[in-house]
Short mmCIF file of C-alpha atoms and ligand atoms in Angstrom, two decimals:
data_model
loop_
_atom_site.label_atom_id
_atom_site.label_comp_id
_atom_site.label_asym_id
_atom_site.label_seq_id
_atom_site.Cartn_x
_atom_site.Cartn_y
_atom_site.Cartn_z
CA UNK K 1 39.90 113.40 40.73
CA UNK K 2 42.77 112.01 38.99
CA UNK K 3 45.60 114.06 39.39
CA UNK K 4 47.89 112.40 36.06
CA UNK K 5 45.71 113.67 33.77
CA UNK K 6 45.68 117.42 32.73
CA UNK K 7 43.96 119.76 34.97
CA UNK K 8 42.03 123.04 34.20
CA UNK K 9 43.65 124.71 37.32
CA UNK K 10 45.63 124.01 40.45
CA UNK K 11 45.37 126.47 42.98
CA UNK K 12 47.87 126.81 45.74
CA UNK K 13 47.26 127.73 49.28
CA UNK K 14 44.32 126.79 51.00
CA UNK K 15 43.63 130.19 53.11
CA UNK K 16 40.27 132.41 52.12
CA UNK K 17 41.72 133.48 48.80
CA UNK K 18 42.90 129.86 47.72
CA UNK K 19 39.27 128.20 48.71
CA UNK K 20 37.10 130.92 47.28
CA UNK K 21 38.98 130.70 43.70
CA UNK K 22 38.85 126.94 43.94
CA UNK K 23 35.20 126.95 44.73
CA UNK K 24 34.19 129.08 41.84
CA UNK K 25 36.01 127.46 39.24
CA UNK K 26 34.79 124.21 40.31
CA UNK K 27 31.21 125.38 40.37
CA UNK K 28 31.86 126.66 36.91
CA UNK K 29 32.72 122.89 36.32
CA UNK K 30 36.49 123.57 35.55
CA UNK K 31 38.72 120.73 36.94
CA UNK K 32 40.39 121.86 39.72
CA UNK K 33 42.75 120.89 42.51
CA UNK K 34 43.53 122.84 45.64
CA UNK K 35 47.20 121.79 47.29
CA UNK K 36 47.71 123.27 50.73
CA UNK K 37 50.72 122.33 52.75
CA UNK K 38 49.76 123.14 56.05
CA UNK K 39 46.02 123.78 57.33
CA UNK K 40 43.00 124.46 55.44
CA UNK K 41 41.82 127.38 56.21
CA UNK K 42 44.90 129.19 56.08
CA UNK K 43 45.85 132.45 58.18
CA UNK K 44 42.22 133.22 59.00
CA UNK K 45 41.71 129.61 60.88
CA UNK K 46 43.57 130.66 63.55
CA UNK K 47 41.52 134.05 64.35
CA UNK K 48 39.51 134.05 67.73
CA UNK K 49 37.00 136.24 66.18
CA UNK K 50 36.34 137.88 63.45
CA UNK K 51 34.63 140.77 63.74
CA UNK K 52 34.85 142.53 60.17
CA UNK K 53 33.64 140.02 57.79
CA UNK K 54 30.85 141.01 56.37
CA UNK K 55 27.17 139.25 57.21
CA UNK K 56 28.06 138.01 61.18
CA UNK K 57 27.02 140.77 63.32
CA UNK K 58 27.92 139.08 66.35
CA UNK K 59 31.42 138.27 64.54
CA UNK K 60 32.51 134.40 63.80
CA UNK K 61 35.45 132.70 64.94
CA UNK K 62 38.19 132.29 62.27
CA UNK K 63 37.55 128.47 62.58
CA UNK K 64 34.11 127.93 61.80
CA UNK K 65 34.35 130.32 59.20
CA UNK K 66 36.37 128.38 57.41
CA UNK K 67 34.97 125.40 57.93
CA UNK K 68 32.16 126.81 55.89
CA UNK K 69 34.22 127.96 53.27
CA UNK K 70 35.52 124.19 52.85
CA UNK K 71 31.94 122.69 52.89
CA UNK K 72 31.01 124.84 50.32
CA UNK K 73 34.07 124.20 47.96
CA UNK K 74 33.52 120.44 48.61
CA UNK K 75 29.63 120.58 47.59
CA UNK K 76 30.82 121.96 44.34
CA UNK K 77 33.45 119.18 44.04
CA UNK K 78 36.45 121.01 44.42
CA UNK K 79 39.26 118.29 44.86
CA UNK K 80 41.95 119.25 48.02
CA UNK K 81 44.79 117.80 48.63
CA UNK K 82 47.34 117.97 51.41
CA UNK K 83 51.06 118.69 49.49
CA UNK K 84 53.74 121.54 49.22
CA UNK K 85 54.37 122.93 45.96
CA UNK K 86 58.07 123.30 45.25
CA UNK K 87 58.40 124.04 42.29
CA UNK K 88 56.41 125.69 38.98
CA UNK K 89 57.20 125.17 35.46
CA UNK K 90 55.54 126.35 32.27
CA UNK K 91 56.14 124.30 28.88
CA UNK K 92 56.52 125.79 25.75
CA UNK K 93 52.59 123.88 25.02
CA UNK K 94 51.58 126.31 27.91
CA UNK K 95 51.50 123.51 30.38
CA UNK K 96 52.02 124.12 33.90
CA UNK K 97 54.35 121.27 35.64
CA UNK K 98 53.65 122.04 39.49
CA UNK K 99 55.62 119.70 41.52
CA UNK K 100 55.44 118.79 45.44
CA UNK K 101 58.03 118.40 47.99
CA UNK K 102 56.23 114.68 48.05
CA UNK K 103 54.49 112.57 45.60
CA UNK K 104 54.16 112.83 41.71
CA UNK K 105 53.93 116.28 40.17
CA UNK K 106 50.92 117.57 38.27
CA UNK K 107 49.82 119.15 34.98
CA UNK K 108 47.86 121.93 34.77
CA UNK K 109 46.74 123.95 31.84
CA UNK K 110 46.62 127.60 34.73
CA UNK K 111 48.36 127.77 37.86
CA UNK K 112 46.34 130.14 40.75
CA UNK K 113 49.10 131.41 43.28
CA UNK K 114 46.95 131.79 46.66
CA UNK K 115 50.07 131.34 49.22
CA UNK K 116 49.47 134.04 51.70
CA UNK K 117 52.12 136.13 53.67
CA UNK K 118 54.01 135.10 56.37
CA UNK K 119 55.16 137.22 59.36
CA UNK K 120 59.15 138.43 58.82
CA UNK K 121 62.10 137.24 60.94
CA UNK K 122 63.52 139.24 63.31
CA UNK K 123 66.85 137.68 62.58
CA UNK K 124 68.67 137.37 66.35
CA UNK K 125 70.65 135.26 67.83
CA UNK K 126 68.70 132.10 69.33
CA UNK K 127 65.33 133.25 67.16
CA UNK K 128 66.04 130.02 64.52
CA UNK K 129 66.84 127.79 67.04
CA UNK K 130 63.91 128.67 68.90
CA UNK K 131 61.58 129.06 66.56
CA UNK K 132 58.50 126.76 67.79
CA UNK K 133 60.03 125.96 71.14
CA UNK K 134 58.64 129.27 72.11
CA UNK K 135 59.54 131.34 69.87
CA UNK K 136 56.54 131.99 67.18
CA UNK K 137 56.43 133.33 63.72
CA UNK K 138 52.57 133.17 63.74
CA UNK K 139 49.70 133.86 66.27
CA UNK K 140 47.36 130.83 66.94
CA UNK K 141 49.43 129.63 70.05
CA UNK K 142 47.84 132.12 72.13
CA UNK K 143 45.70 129.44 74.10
CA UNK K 144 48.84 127.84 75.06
CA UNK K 145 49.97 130.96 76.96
CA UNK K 146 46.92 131.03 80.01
CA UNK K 147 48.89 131.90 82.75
CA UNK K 148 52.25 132.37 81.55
CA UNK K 149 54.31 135.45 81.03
CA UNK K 150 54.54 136.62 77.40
CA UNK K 151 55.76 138.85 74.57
CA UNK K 152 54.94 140.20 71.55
CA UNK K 153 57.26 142.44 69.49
CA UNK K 154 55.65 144.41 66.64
CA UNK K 155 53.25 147.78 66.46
CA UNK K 156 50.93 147.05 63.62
CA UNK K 157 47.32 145.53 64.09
CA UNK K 158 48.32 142.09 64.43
CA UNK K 159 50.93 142.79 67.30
CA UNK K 160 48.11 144.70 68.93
CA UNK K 161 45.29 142.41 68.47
CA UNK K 162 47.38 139.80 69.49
CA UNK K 163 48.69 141.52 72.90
CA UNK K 164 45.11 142.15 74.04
CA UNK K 165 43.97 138.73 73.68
CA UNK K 166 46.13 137.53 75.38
CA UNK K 167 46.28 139.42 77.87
CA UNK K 168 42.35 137.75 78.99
CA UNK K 169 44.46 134.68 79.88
CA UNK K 170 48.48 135.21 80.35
CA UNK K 171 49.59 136.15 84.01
CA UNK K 172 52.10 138.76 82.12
CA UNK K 173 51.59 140.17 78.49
CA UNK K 174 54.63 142.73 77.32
CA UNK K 175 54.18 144.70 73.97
CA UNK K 176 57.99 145.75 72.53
CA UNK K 177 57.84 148.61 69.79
CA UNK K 178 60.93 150.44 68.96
CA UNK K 179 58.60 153.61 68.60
CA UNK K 180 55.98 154.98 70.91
CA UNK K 181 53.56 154.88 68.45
CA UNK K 182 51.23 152.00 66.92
CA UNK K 183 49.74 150.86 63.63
CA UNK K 184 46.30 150.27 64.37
CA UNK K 185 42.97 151.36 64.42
CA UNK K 186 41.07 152.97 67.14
CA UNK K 187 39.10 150.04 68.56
CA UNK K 188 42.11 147.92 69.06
CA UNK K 189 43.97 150.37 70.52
CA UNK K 190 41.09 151.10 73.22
CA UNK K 191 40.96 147.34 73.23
CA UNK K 192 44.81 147.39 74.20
CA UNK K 193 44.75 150.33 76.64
CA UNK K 194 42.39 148.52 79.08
CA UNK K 195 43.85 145.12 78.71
CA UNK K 196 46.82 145.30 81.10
CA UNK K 197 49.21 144.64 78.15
CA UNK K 198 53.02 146.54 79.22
CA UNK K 199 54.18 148.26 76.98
CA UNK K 200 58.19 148.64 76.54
CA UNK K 201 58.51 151.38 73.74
CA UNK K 202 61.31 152.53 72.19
CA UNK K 203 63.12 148.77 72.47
CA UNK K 204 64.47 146.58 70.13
CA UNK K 205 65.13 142.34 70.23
CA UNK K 206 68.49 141.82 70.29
CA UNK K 207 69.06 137.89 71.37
CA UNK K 208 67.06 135.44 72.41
CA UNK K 209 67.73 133.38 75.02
CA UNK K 210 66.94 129.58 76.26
CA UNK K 211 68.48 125.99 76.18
CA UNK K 212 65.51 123.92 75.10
CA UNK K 213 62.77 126.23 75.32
CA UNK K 214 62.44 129.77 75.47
CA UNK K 215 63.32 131.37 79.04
CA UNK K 216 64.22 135.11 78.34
CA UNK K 217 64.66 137.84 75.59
CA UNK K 218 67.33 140.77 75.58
CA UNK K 219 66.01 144.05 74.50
CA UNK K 220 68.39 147.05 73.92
CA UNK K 221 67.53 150.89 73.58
CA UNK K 222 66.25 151.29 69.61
CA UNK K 223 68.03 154.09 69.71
CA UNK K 224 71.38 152.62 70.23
CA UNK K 225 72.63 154.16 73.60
CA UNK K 226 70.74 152.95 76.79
CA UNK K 227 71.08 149.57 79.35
CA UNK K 228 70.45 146.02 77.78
CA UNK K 229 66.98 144.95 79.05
CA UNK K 230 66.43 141.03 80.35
CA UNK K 231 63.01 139.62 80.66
CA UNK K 232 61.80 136.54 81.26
CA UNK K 233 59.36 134.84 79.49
CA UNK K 234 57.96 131.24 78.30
CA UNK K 235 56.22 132.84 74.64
CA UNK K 236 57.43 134.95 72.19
CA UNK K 237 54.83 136.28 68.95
CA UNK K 238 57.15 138.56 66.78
CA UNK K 239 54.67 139.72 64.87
CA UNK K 240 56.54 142.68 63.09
CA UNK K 241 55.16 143.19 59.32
CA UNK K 242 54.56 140.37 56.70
CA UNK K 243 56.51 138.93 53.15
CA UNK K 244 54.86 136.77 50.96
CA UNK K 245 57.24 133.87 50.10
CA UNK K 246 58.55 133.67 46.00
CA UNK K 247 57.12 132.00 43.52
CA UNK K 248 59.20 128.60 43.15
CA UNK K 249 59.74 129.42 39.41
CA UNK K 250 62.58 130.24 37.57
CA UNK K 251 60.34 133.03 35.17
CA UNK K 252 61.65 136.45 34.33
CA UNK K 253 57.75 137.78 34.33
CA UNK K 254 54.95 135.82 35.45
CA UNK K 255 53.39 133.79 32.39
CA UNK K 256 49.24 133.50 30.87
CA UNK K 257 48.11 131.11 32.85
CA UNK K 258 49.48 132.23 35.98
CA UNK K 259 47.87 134.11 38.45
CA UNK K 260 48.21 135.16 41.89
CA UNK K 261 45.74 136.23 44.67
CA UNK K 262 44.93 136.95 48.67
CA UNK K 263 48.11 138.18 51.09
CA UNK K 264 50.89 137.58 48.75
CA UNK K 265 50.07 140.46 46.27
CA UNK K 266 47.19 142.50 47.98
CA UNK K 267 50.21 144.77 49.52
CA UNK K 268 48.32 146.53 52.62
CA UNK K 269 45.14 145.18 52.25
CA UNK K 270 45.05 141.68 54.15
CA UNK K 271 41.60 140.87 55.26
CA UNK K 272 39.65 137.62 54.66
CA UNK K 273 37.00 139.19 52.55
CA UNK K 274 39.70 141.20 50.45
CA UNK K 275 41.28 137.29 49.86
CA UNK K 276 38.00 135.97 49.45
CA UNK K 277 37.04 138.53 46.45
CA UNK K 278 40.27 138.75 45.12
CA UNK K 279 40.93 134.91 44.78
CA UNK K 280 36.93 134.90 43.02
CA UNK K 281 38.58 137.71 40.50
CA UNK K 282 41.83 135.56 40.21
CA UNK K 283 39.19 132.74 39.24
CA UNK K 284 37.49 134.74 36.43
CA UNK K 285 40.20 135.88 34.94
CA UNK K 286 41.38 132.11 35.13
CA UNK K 287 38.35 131.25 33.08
CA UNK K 288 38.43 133.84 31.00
CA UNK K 289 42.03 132.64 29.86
CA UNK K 290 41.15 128.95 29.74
CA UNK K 291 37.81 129.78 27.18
CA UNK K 292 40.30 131.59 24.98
CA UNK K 293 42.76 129.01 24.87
C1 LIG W 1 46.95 138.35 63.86
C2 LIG W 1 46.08 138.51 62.67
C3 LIG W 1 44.81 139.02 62.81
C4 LIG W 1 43.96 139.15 61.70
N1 LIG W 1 42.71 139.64 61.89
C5 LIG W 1 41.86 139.74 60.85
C6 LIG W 1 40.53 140.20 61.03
O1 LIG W 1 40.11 140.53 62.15
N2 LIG W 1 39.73 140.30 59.93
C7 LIG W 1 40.16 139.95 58.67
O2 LIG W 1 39.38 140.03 57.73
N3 LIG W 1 41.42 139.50 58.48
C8 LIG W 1 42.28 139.40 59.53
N4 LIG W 1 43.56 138.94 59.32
C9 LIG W 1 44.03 138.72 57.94
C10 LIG W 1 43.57 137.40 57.31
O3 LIG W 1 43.83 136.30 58.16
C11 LIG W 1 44.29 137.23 55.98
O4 LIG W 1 44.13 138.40 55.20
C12 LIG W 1 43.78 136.04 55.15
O5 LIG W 1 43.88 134.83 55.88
C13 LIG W 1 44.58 135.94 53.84
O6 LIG W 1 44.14 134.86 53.11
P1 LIG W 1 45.09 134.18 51.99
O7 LIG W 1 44.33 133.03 51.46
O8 LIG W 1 45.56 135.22 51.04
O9 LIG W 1 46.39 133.71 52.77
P2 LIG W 1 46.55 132.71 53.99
O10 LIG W 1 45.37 132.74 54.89
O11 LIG W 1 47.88 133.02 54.57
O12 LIG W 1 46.59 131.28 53.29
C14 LIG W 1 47.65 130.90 52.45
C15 LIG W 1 47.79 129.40 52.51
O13 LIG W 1 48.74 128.98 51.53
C16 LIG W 1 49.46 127.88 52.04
N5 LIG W 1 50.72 127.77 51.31
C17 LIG W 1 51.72 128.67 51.25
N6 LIG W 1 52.71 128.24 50.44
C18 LIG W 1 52.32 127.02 49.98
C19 LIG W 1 52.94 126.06 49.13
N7 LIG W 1 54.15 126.27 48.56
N8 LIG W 1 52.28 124.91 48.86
C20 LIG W 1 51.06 124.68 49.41
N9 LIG W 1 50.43 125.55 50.25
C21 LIG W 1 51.06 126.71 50.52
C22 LIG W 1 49.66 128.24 53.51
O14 LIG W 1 49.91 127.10 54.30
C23 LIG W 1 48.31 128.89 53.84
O15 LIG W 1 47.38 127.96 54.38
C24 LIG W 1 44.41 138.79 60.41
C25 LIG W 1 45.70 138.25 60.26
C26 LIG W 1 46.52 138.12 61.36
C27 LIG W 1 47.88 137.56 61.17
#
């Protein structure tokens, strides 16, 4: 597909929500193009095994799920491109300018915001420095930990799901939560209790230390009064509740034309098939704008 010429949509984010809008707007013979900046596939790629998506009994693993997502957006000629969109601009003609951190920007008469959610900051000393030496902001490093010692700070489902599997390979798997209590559903938490996972409750990160790689993380008491807590470890998940970044736009409401779907507007509800349907609604309502235009 040529990409100077003006496009029916350009969808960005190439996670479940971003390849199942792409694919249906394609199929509906609308000219599309998909940017992604980082791995097709999106969040869900990185998943050991899905267990909840509906029609694998057995469960599928995040990668070849998404691998048939992408074969099935490419039989219905769905263009994808690798690129990070930087910035979004809507003409008074009702053009959409969407420009990438490289390359030539592109036109687009509808603009489909699929961009996910990433995991917040915990915002310590050391964290930034760390960050990927280590330190990570996201969860598919876990086969890099086999028989190290590791962390994960966080209480919700992720934190959990992530803590027990790793624990199958890591020599040493602790699970900081400044409350006793956890966000997540029954199964995980049997999953966690007989995984060998420490917990350290009622903690908080307070600095992260290392030179050119992680080595240790300081805890102190959530509560404020209590000892400062070293421990020593070579991995770090912080995995403690999710943003979705902004929209690179300088609009005081989001403009027709422009719609958003998946992670970064579902609020609680962040499951493949959830991004899946709502990036197909995204698409319809996409269409539905486009035929009136
Ligand atoms: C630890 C963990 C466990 C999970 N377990 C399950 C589970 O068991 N079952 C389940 O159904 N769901 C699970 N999920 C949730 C699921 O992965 C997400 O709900 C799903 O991936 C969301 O899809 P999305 O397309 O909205 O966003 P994402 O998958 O996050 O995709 C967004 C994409 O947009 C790209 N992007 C962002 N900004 C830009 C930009 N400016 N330019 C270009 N590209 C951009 C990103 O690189 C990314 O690839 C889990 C999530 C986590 C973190």
């Amino acid at each position: 597909m040529k990409t100077d010429t003006l496009l029916d949509a350009v969808v960005v984010g190439g996670g479940p929500a971003g390849l199942a809008a792409g694919t249906h707007l394609s199929r509906a013979g609308r000219s599309a193009l998909l940017l992604e900046r980082g791995s097709l596939g999106g969040q869900a790629r990185g998943l050991e095994r899905i267990e909840n998506y509906p029609g694998f009994p057995g469960g599928i693993s995040g990668a070849r799920l998404m691998e048939l997502w992408l074969r099935q957006a490419e039989r219905w000629g769905l263009a994808v491109r690798a690129g990070e969109v930087v910035s979004l601009a809507r003409g008074a003609d009702g053009v959409f300018t969407v420009r990438l951190k490289k390359g030539r920007a592109v036109r687009s008469r509808s603009v489909l915001w699929c961009a996910g959610a990433g995991f917040l900051k915990l915002g310590v000393p050391g964290e930034r420095r760390l960050l990927g030496k280590g330190v990570w902001n996201t969860y598919d490093e876990a086969p890099s930990c086999a028989g190290k010692s590791v962390a994960v700070i966080g209480s919700g489902e992720a934190a959990v799901q992530q803590a027990a599997i790793l624990a199958r390979k890591a020599k040493t798997v602790y699970l900081i939560t400044r409350t006793p209590a956890l966000k997540a559903h029954n199964l995980l938490l049997e999953r966690l209790a007989g995984s060998g996972v420490v917990r350290l409750p009622g903690f908080r990160v307070s600095k992260i230390v290392g030179g050119k790689k992680l080595e240790a993380v300081e805890l102190k008491p959530a509560a404020g009064r209590g000892q400062t807590k070293k421990i020593k470890t070579d991995a770090l998940f912080t995995l403690i509740g999710k943003e979705p970044p902004g929209v690179p736009a300088a609009w005081l409401s989001k403009p027709a034309g422009f719609f958003e779907a998946g992670d970064c507007c579902s609020g609680r509800f962040r499951q493949v098939a959830v991004a899946g349907g709502d990036g197909i609604r995204a698409a319809m309502r996409c269409m539905i704008y486009l035929e009136d235009l």
